[in-house]
Every structure is written in C-alpha cells, then in structure tokens.
Amino acid sequence: MHISELKAKNFRLLKDIDIELNSGMNIFFGPNAQGKTTLLEAIRLISTGRSFITNTLKEIITFENDHFFLKANILQNYLPVEIKFGFGESKKIIQVNSKPLKNLSDLIGIVDSVLFVPDDFNLVTGSPEIKRRYIDIQLSQAKNEYLENLKAYNKVLKNRNALLKNRNYNKNEMQTWTEELLKYGTLIIMERKKSVSNLNKFANEYLSIISGNKENLKIDYKTIGDIETDANIKNQFRILMEKTHQSEQKLGFTLIGPHKDNLEFYINNINAKKFASRGQLKSISIALKFAEADNLKLLKGYYPLFLFDDIFSELDETRKDNILSFIKEEQQTIIVSTNHNRFVSQSNKKDCCIFEMSNGKISLNSR
C-alpha cells in the first residue's frame, strides 16, 4: 500500500501543493518551520481522521482563508483508492472513491499508518491514556470490529457513569449496563492482550539490534487482575466489579475496566520510565513503531505507511545506522529532517526520492 499522489490546499503552510510520492522511501528536508511536520500531519489526518497536533480542525486552515482541502490517491492491494478531506465553515467533507463518509472514525483502516514524532518517548513515560490510545489506534486500523467494540464500550461506560451519579438509580438498568460493560470490556482486553504480546516480541527484537545486543525490552500490560488465560477474563472482570461497586456508588464513576489499562516498560528488567536515558527512551519508542508496523503486517497482510519526524536526534551513530537498516523497500516511508545527508547513501541502495521544502513549497531534489 502506498500514496501515489498528495494534494493539499490552505493546510497551514502548505498553501497549494501537488506531489507524486515514491512507493519506497521519500525524504523531505529543509530548515525548521518550512512545513515538513505539516506534511506528515496531512497524511496522518487522511489516515486516522485526527491531527496529532491539534483537536481543532479550524486551526489548520491557512491564515486569511476559510477552508482547507486534502486529496490522496492510494494504491491498496493493487486497487486505486481516492480520499478527499475538506473542512470549512465548521463543516467536514470526507469522501472515499466519491462516497461520503459520516464520521471521521470511518477513515480508520483505509490507509494504515505508523507515525513517529519527537515526543513519542511519552509512549514510555506518559500517562496511561497516551498508552491506551497508542494500542487503540493500531488495533482500530487492523480490525474494524475492535473499533466498533471500543466505541460501544465508551458509550456504555458513559451511560453507566451517568447512572452511578444518580444515587436513586434503577437496579435493573444498572445491571443491564454492567453486563454490556463486561461484554465489550472483555473483548477489548482480549485483543489488547494479544496485541501487546506481539508488540513485546517484535519490539524486543528491534531494540536488541538498535542497541547492539546490549538491551532487551519487556512490556507489561496492566489490566484487571490476573488474566493469564482468555477464559478467566470475564469472570475476573465480574468479580472485581462486584467488589468495587460500593465504592463506585460513593464516587459516581466506574472504577474497573479497560478504560483504566496501562503499559509499563522495562529495559534490562529496570523500569524504563524511571531510569532510562533519553536516548534509551527514544530507542524504545522507535522499536515500538517498527513493531507496530510488523503487527499491522501480521494482521492485515501488508505494511502500513511509515511517517518519521526527526527520527535521529539524541541517538549515537551506531543506533542511527541500525535503525536505517530496518526500513523495508516494500514499505512506503516518509521521513522529514533538517538534514538529508545521512540518507544519501540509502538513496543509492533503495527506491528513494529526496525533496526539498521551503516556505511550504516542495521541489524534487533527486530521484
């Protein structure tokens, strides 16, 4: 799968671009504040329906304009796909092959992508919410059923919490919402458990190579109690909900479930959040991203797009070279950087295009 052509109009600094992308490696270089990260933002928006920079689409519109427009032509399993995404006057227009989509989430799973940005060490050190979102995005891209179960769970959770805030709630209604929470929550936990297991395997292999066989990684999935086997997840979930129900009544919200899940990372059996260096944190984050791509390949049969922003800062030369060796020719990779010299040798080895960016304009430097 790859994007063959991308158009953007009034998208931040990208006032009017139309570029043809290579199916392999694409490198965009230039000084800071020239639109490089904005380019990745546009592609990620088409992929997931969300910006990784802002929650407000209006902020994306180029100054003194009233709308933005994106169009991407994609080749997916040898079949052409056209995505259009427009926003203006507080209205979104999203089309896939000229067919309108109702919701932003409907884009998820059409153009899969893996994104790395400089602050992704928050995957290791950040809040449980950040870590849950990381797992949820990749599983939602891989399995539409997971996305639907997640939306259903969040809806049930909202209704159950609203009921808990009413101390005179109907017990039968509470039981109904609790059973629904158990149903969807169990399905989510089962999928997350399998996904984290695969991520752990792949990411450990990548980190070992990045570090020159000096570091290993363990990912600990923190969820409800002891769930060594799938068979006891729902039963364990039910028991814990019964134990905490009295506290829930006092507090007015649900205390147990996948909305409380967390991930903990250990490097050489030491808590990475507490003791890893910034270089190690970045190495773990990069290993996780390559593992995410392998996980999506395992589930869907093809690699996602790879979007890299400032991948090499805070890493030594050996780690940089090892990371470059991971990039696969059959995987479309888009890298933005202030300096393209490190990639010149790669352009001789792989199918590669190098673009220069200046003030939101893009020119082909070499092919």
Short mmCIF file of C-alpha atoms in Angstrom, two decimals:
data_model
loop_
_atom_site.label_atom_id
_atom_site.label_comp_id
_atom_site.label_asym_id
_atom_site.label_seq_id
_atom_site.Cartn_x
_atom_site.Cartn_y
_atom_site.Cartn_z
CA MET A 1 0.00 0.00 0.00
CA HIS A 2 1.28 3.48 -0.82
CA ILE A 3 0.19 7.04 -1.58
CA SER A 4 0.99 7.86 -5.20
CA GLU A 5 -0.17 11.49 -5.17
CA LEU A 6 -0.97 14.03 -2.48
CA LYS A 7 -2.66 17.41 -2.90
CA ALA A 8 -3.07 20.00 -0.15
CA LYS A 9 -4.60 23.45 -0.27
CA ASN A 10 -4.71 26.00 2.57
CA PHE A 11 -3.35 23.40 5.00
CA ARG A 12 -1.25 25.50 7.38
CA LEU A 13 1.94 26.43 5.49
CA LEU A 14 1.01 24.13 2.59
CA LYS A 15 -0.96 26.67 0.59
CA ASP A 16 -1.08 24.72 -2.66
CA ILE A 17 0.95 21.55 -3.25
CA ASP A 18 0.58 18.61 -5.61
CA ILE A 19 3.30 15.97 -5.30
CA GLU A 20 3.90 12.46 -6.61
CA LEU A 21 5.35 10.17 -3.97
CA ASN A 22 7.66 7.25 -4.45
CA SER A 23 6.38 3.83 -3.38
CA GLY A 24 9.54 3.31 -1.31
CA MET A 25 11.47 5.94 0.62
CA ASN A 26 10.62 9.65 0.44
CA ILE A 27 12.85 12.16 2.24
CA PHE A 28 11.77 15.77 2.78
CA PHE A 29 14.46 18.12 4.08
CA GLY A 30 14.76 21.80 4.86
CA PRO A 31 15.22 24.23 7.77
CA ASN A 32 12.77 24.38 10.64
CA ALA A 33 9.30 25.88 10.12
CA GLN A 34 9.11 25.10 6.40
CA GLY A 35 6.10 22.74 6.54
CA LYS A 36 7.77 19.36 6.98
CA THR A 37 5.80 18.26 10.05
CA THR A 38 2.67 19.75 8.48
CA LEU A 39 3.12 17.34 5.57
CA LEU A 40 3.06 14.40 7.99
CA GLU A 41 0.05 15.92 9.75
CA ALA A 42 -1.86 16.00 6.45
CA ILE A 43 -1.10 12.34 5.70
CA ARG A 44 -1.94 11.24 9.24
CA LEU A 45 -5.23 13.15 9.10
CA ILE A 46 -6.19 11.25 5.95
CA SER A 47 -5.17 8.00 7.65
CA THR A 48 -6.82 8.32 11.07
CA GLY A 49 -9.20 11.27 10.79
CA ARG A 50 -7.28 13.05 13.54
CA SER A 51 -4.46 15.57 13.67
CA PHE A 52 -1.60 14.72 16.02
CA ILE A 53 -1.05 18.45 16.62
CA THR A 54 -4.50 19.90 17.33
CA ASN A 55 -8.02 18.78 18.18
CA THR A 56 -9.47 21.80 16.36
CA LEU A 57 -9.56 21.49 12.57
CA LYS A 58 -10.15 25.22 12.19
CA GLU A 59 -6.61 25.86 13.46
CA ILE A 60 -5.20 24.02 10.44
CA ILE A 61 -6.62 26.45 7.86
CA THR A 62 -4.02 28.77 6.35
CA PHE A 63 -4.27 32.32 7.69
CA GLU A 64 -6.81 34.54 5.89
CA ASN A 65 -8.54 31.55 4.27
CA ASP A 66 -11.82 29.86 5.17
CA HIS A 67 -11.17 26.19 4.33
CA PHE A 68 -8.56 23.52 3.71
CA PHE A 69 -8.65 20.62 1.27
CA LEU A 70 -6.69 17.37 1.02
CA LYS A 71 -6.73 14.73 -1.68
CA ALA A 72 -4.73 11.50 -1.75
CA ASN A 73 -4.54 8.81 -4.41
CA ILE A 74 -3.61 5.48 -2.88
CA LEU A 75 -2.78 2.08 -4.30
CA GLN A 76 -4.03 -0.58 -1.88
CA ASN A 77 -3.65 -4.24 -2.78
CA TYR A 78 -3.24 -3.12 -6.42
CA LEU A 79 -6.59 -1.29 -6.30
CA PRO A 80 -6.85 2.53 -6.56
CA VAL A 81 -8.41 4.46 -3.66
CA GLU A 82 -9.09 8.20 -3.69
CA ILE A 83 -9.62 10.08 -0.42
CA LYS A 84 -10.82 13.68 -0.21
CA PHE A 85 -10.90 15.59 3.07
CA GLY A 86 -12.18 19.15 3.26
CA PHE A 87 -13.05 21.45 6.13
CA GLY A 88 -14.58 24.93 6.17
CA GLU A 89 -17.37 26.88 7.85
CA SER A 90 -17.33 24.28 10.67
CA LYS A 91 -18.26 21.53 8.21
CA LYS A 92 -16.27 18.44 7.24
CA ILE A 93 -16.48 16.80 3.83
CA ILE A 94 -14.89 13.36 3.63
CA GLN A 95 -15.13 11.10 0.60
CA VAL A 96 -13.62 7.75 -0.29
CA ASN A 97 -13.89 6.99 -4.01
CA SER A 98 -16.50 9.78 -4.21
CA LYS A 99 -18.63 8.14 -1.50
CA PRO A 100 -19.29 10.43 1.51
CA LEU A 101 -18.32 9.24 4.99
CA LYS A 102 -20.36 10.30 8.01
CA ASN A 103 -17.73 10.07 10.72
CA LEU A 104 -14.01 10.80 11.00
CA SER A 105 -13.51 7.35 12.52
CA ASP A 106 -14.76 5.80 9.26
CA LEU A 107 -11.38 6.69 7.74
CA ILE A 108 -9.54 4.39 10.14
CA GLY A 109 -8.34 1.21 8.47
CA ILE A 110 -8.43 2.51 4.89
CA VAL A 111 -4.92 3.98 4.79
CA ASP A 112 -2.96 2.49 7.68
CA SER A 113 -0.02 4.47 9.00
CA VAL A 114 2.58 4.41 11.75
CA LEU A 115 3.74 7.82 12.97
CA PHE A 116 6.89 8.72 14.88
CA VAL A 117 7.29 12.25 16.27
CA PRO A 118 9.99 13.59 18.63
CA ASP A 119 7.85 13.47 21.77
CA ASP A 120 6.92 9.81 21.31
CA PHE A 121 9.07 8.90 24.31
CA ASN A 122 5.77 9.71 26.07
CA LEU A 123 4.73 6.22 24.99
CA VAL A 124 7.07 5.07 27.76
CA THR A 125 6.91 7.94 30.26
CA GLY A 126 3.47 9.39 29.58
CA SER A 127 0.03 8.86 31.06
CA PRO A 128 -1.96 5.62 30.81
CA GLU A 129 -4.32 7.47 28.44
CA ILE A 130 -1.48 8.04 25.94
CA LYS A 131 -0.52 4.36 26.09
CA ARG A 132 -4.11 3.17 25.66
CA ARG A 133 -4.52 5.46 22.66
CA TYR A 134 -1.36 4.01 21.11
CA ILE A 135 -2.76 0.46 21.35
CA ASP A 136 -6.26 1.50 20.30
CA ILE A 137 -5.15 3.29 17.12
CA GLN A 138 -3.17 0.35 15.80
CA LEU A 139 -5.87 -2.19 16.68
CA SER A 140 -8.57 0.02 15.16
CA GLN A 141 -6.57 0.25 11.94
CA ALA A 142 -6.15 -3.52 11.89
CA LYS A 143 -9.65 -4.58 12.90
CA ASN A 144 -12.85 -2.63 12.31
CA GLU A 145 -14.57 -4.93 14.82
CA TYR A 146 -12.21 -3.68 17.54
CA LEU A 147 -13.03 -0.06 16.69
CA GLU A 148 -16.77 -0.79 16.90
CA ASN A 149 -16.34 -2.61 20.23
CA LEU A 150 -14.30 0.30 21.58
CA LYS A 151 -16.95 2.83 20.57
CA ALA A 152 -19.66 0.64 22.11
CA TYR A 153 -17.67 0.28 25.35
CA ASN A 154 -17.16 4.04 25.65
CA LYS A 155 -20.88 4.64 25.10
CA VAL A 156 -21.82 2.05 27.74
CA LEU A 157 -19.25 3.49 30.16
CA LYS A 158 -20.69 6.99 29.72
CA ASN A 159 -24.24 5.77 30.39
CA ARG A 160 -23.20 3.65 33.37
CA ASN A 161 -21.30 6.57 34.92
CA ALA A 162 -24.31 8.84 34.43
CA LEU A 163 -26.44 6.28 36.26
CA LEU A 164 -23.92 5.99 39.12
CA LYS A 165 -24.15 9.74 39.70
CA ASN A 166 -27.85 9.25 40.44
CA ARG A 167 -27.96 7.60 43.86
CA ASN A 168 -31.58 6.51 43.31
CA TYR A 169 -30.86 4.62 40.10
CA ASN A 170 -32.87 1.64 38.87
CA LYS A 171 -31.02 -1.57 39.82
CA ASN A 172 -32.21 -3.47 36.75
CA GLU A 173 -30.95 -0.69 34.50
CA MET A 174 -27.60 -0.73 36.29
CA GLN A 175 -27.36 -4.50 35.81
CA THR A 176 -28.04 -4.10 32.09
CA TRP A 177 -25.27 -1.53 31.66
CA THR A 178 -22.89 -3.61 33.78
CA GLU A 179 -23.44 -6.69 31.60
CA GLU A 180 -22.82 -4.62 28.47
CA LEU A 181 -19.65 -3.22 30.04
CA LEU A 182 -18.46 -6.74 30.84
CA LYS A 183 -19.24 -7.89 27.29
CA TYR A 184 -17.39 -5.18 25.39
CA GLY A 185 -14.68 -4.71 28.02
CA THR A 186 -13.75 -8.39 27.85
CA LEU A 187 -13.44 -8.27 24.05
CA ILE A 188 -11.21 -5.19 24.26
CA ILE A 189 -8.94 -6.70 26.91
CA MET A 190 -8.54 -9.92 24.91
CA GLU A 191 -7.46 -8.01 21.79
CA ARG A 192 -5.13 -5.70 23.71
CA LYS A 193 -3.54 -8.67 25.46
CA LYS A 194 -2.75 -10.39 22.14
CA SER A 195 -1.54 -7.16 20.55
CA VAL A 196 0.81 -6.31 23.44
CA SER A 197 2.22 -9.84 23.33
CA ASN A 198 3.09 -9.42 19.64
CA LEU A 199 4.45 -5.92 20.20
CA ASN A 200 6.65 -7.20 23.01
CA LYS A 201 8.16 -9.86 20.75
CA PHE A 202 8.79 -7.56 17.79
CA ALA A 203 9.92 -4.51 19.80
CA ASN A 204 12.37 -6.55 21.87
CA GLU A 205 14.00 -7.80 18.66
CA TYR A 206 14.28 -4.27 17.28
CA LEU A 207 15.65 -2.77 20.49
CA SER A 208 18.24 -5.54 20.72
CA ILE A 209 19.52 -4.66 17.24
CA ILE A 210 19.36 -0.88 17.82
CA SER A 211 21.44 -1.22 21.00
CA GLY A 212 23.95 -3.69 19.58
CA ASN A 213 22.52 -6.58 21.63
CA LYS A 214 23.02 -4.63 24.87
CA GLU A 215 19.38 -4.01 25.78
CA ASN A 216 16.19 -6.03 25.94
CA LEU A 217 12.63 -4.85 26.37
CA LYS A 218 9.67 -6.15 28.33
CA ILE A 219 6.17 -4.67 28.05
CA ASP A 220 3.86 -5.35 30.98
CA TYR A 221 0.15 -4.99 30.17
CA LYS A 222 -1.63 -3.76 33.31
CA THR A 223 -5.34 -4.55 33.28
CA ILE A 224 -7.89 -6.25 35.53
CA GLY A 225 -6.29 -8.72 37.93
CA ASP A 226 -4.70 -11.98 36.80
CA ILE A 227 -5.55 -12.81 33.18
CA GLU A 228 -3.03 -15.43 32.19
CA THR A 229 -5.69 -17.10 30.03
CA ASP A 230 -8.52 -15.57 27.99
CA ALA A 231 -11.01 -17.92 29.64
CA ASN A 232 -10.93 -16.18 33.01
CA ILE A 233 -11.01 -12.55 31.82
CA LYS A 234 -14.77 -12.00 32.00
CA ASN A 235 -15.10 -13.89 35.29
CA GLN A 236 -12.26 -11.91 36.86
CA PHE A 237 -13.76 -8.71 35.50
CA ARG A 238 -17.16 -9.53 37.04
CA ILE A 239 -15.69 -10.38 40.46
CA LEU A 240 -13.72 -7.12 40.61
CA MET A 241 -16.75 -5.07 39.57
CA GLU A 242 -18.81 -6.65 42.34
CA LYS A 243 -16.08 -5.85 44.87
CA THR A 244 -15.80 -2.21 43.81
CA HIS A 245 -19.49 -1.44 43.28
CA GLN A 246 -19.99 0.10 46.71
CA SER A 247 -17.06 2.46 46.11
CA GLU A 248 -18.43 3.28 42.66
CA GLN A 249 -21.74 4.32 44.21
CA LYS A 250 -19.93 6.75 46.51
CA LEU A 251 -17.63 8.17 43.82
CA GLY A 252 -20.11 8.21 40.95
CA PHE A 253 -17.99 6.56 38.26
CA THR A 254 -16.78 3.12 37.08
CA LEU A 255 -13.54 2.02 38.73
CA ILE A 256 -12.75 -1.19 36.83
CA GLY A 257 -12.33 -1.87 33.12
CA PRO A 258 -10.08 -1.37 30.09
CA HIS A 259 -10.51 2.41 30.41
CA LYS A 260 -8.05 2.05 33.31
CA ASP A 261 -5.48 -0.09 31.45
CA ASN A 262 -1.80 0.85 31.40
CA LEU A 263 1.50 -0.29 29.89
CA GLU A 264 4.80 -0.47 31.78
CA PHE A 265 8.15 -0.81 30.01
CA TYR A 266 11.28 -2.47 31.36
CA ILE A 267 14.73 -2.22 29.80
CA ASN A 268 17.07 -4.96 31.05
CA ASN A 269 14.45 -5.59 33.77
CA ILE A 270 14.67 -1.99 35.02
CA ASN A 271 11.68 0.37 34.92
CA ALA A 272 12.33 2.46 31.81
CA LYS A 273 10.06 5.32 32.88
CA LYS A 274 12.14 5.91 35.99
CA PHE A 275 15.68 5.05 34.93
CA ALA A 276 16.15 5.03 31.13
CA SER A 277 18.18 7.81 29.48
CA ARG A 278 16.57 9.99 26.80
CA GLY A 279 18.50 8.09 24.14
CA GLN A 280 17.18 4.80 25.51
CA LEU A 281 13.64 6.17 25.71
CA LYS A 282 13.83 7.24 22.08
CA SER A 283 15.26 3.84 21.09
CA ILE A 284 12.35 2.10 22.82
CA SER A 285 9.85 4.40 21.09
CA ILE A 286 11.37 3.72 17.67
CA ALA A 287 11.43 -0.03 18.36
CA LEU A 288 7.74 0.18 19.27
CA LYS A 289 6.93 1.92 15.99
CA PHE A 290 8.68 -0.69 13.86
CA ALA A 291 6.97 -3.37 15.97
CA GLU A 292 3.63 -1.67 15.38
CA ALA A 293 4.23 -1.88 11.62
CA ASP A 294 5.09 -5.58 11.88
CA ASN A 295 1.98 -6.17 13.97
CA LEU A 296 -0.21 -4.48 11.34
CA LYS A 297 1.50 -6.52 8.63
CA LEU A 298 0.75 -9.68 10.62
CA LEU A 299 -2.93 -8.76 10.97
CA LYS A 300 -3.64 -7.26 7.52
CA GLY A 301 -1.07 -8.82 5.21
CA TYR A 302 0.68 -5.61 4.13
CA TYR A 303 2.78 -2.86 5.68
CA PRO A 304 1.32 0.50 6.69
CA LEU A 305 2.75 3.85 5.66
CA PHE A 306 5.69 4.90 7.82
CA LEU A 307 5.85 8.58 8.84
CA PHE A 308 9.06 9.73 10.58
CA ASP A 309 9.72 13.18 12.03
CA ASP A 310 13.21 13.97 13.37
CA ILE A 311 14.00 10.33 14.00
CA PHE A 312 17.73 10.59 14.73
CA SER A 313 18.12 13.31 17.37
CA GLU A 314 19.61 12.12 20.69
CA LEU A 315 20.93 8.88 19.15
CA ASP A 316 24.54 7.84 18.58
CA GLU A 317 25.86 6.92 15.12
CA THR A 318 25.60 3.17 15.66
CA ARG A 319 21.95 3.37 16.66
CA LYS A 320 21.19 5.60 13.67
CA ASP A 321 22.74 3.12 11.23
CA ASN A 322 20.93 0.19 12.83
CA ILE A 323 17.58 1.96 12.55
CA LEU A 324 18.12 2.74 8.86
CA SER A 325 18.67 -0.96 8.24
CA PHE A 326 15.07 -1.66 9.36
CA ILE A 327 13.45 0.30 6.54
CA LYS A 328 11.95 -2.13 4.05
CA GLU A 329 11.73 -1.48 0.32
CA GLU A 330 8.14 -2.72 0.15
CA GLN A 331 7.06 -0.22 2.82
CA GLN A 332 6.38 3.38 1.84
CA THR A 333 8.40 5.54 4.21
CA ILE A 334 8.16 9.32 4.50
CA ILE A 335 10.93 10.96 6.51
CA VAL A 336 11.20 14.66 7.32
CA SER A 337 14.51 16.06 8.53
CA THR A 338 16.56 19.25 8.63
CA ASN A 339 19.46 17.38 7.04
CA HIS A 340 19.28 14.74 4.33
CA ASN A 341 22.99 13.84 4.14
CA ARG A 342 22.59 10.69 6.24
CA PHE A 343 20.02 9.40 3.76
CA VAL A 344 22.08 9.97 0.60
CA SER A 345 23.76 6.57 0.89
CA GLN A 346 20.34 5.00 1.37
CA SER A 347 19.07 6.63 -1.82
CA ASN A 348 21.71 4.68 -3.73
CA LYS A 349 20.54 1.41 -2.21
CA LYS A 350 16.77 1.75 -2.13
CA ASP A 351 13.97 3.09 -4.26
CA CYS A 352 14.17 6.66 -2.95
CA CYS A 353 13.15 10.25 -3.72
CA ILE A 354 14.57 13.32 -1.97
CA PHE A 355 12.50 16.52 -1.81
CA GLU A 356 13.45 19.96 -0.57
CA MET A 357 10.94 22.07 1.36
CA SER A 358 10.98 25.86 1.64
CA ASN A 359 8.14 28.01 2.99
CA GLY A 360 5.55 25.33 2.31
CA LYS A 361 6.72 24.67 -1.24
CA ILE A 362 8.16 21.33 -2.33
CA SER A 363 10.68 20.62 -5.08
CA LEU A 364 12.19 17.32 -6.17
CA ASN A 365 15.89 17.27 -5.27
CA SER A 366 16.83 13.83 -6.61
CA ARG A 367 15.27 10.54 -7.61
#
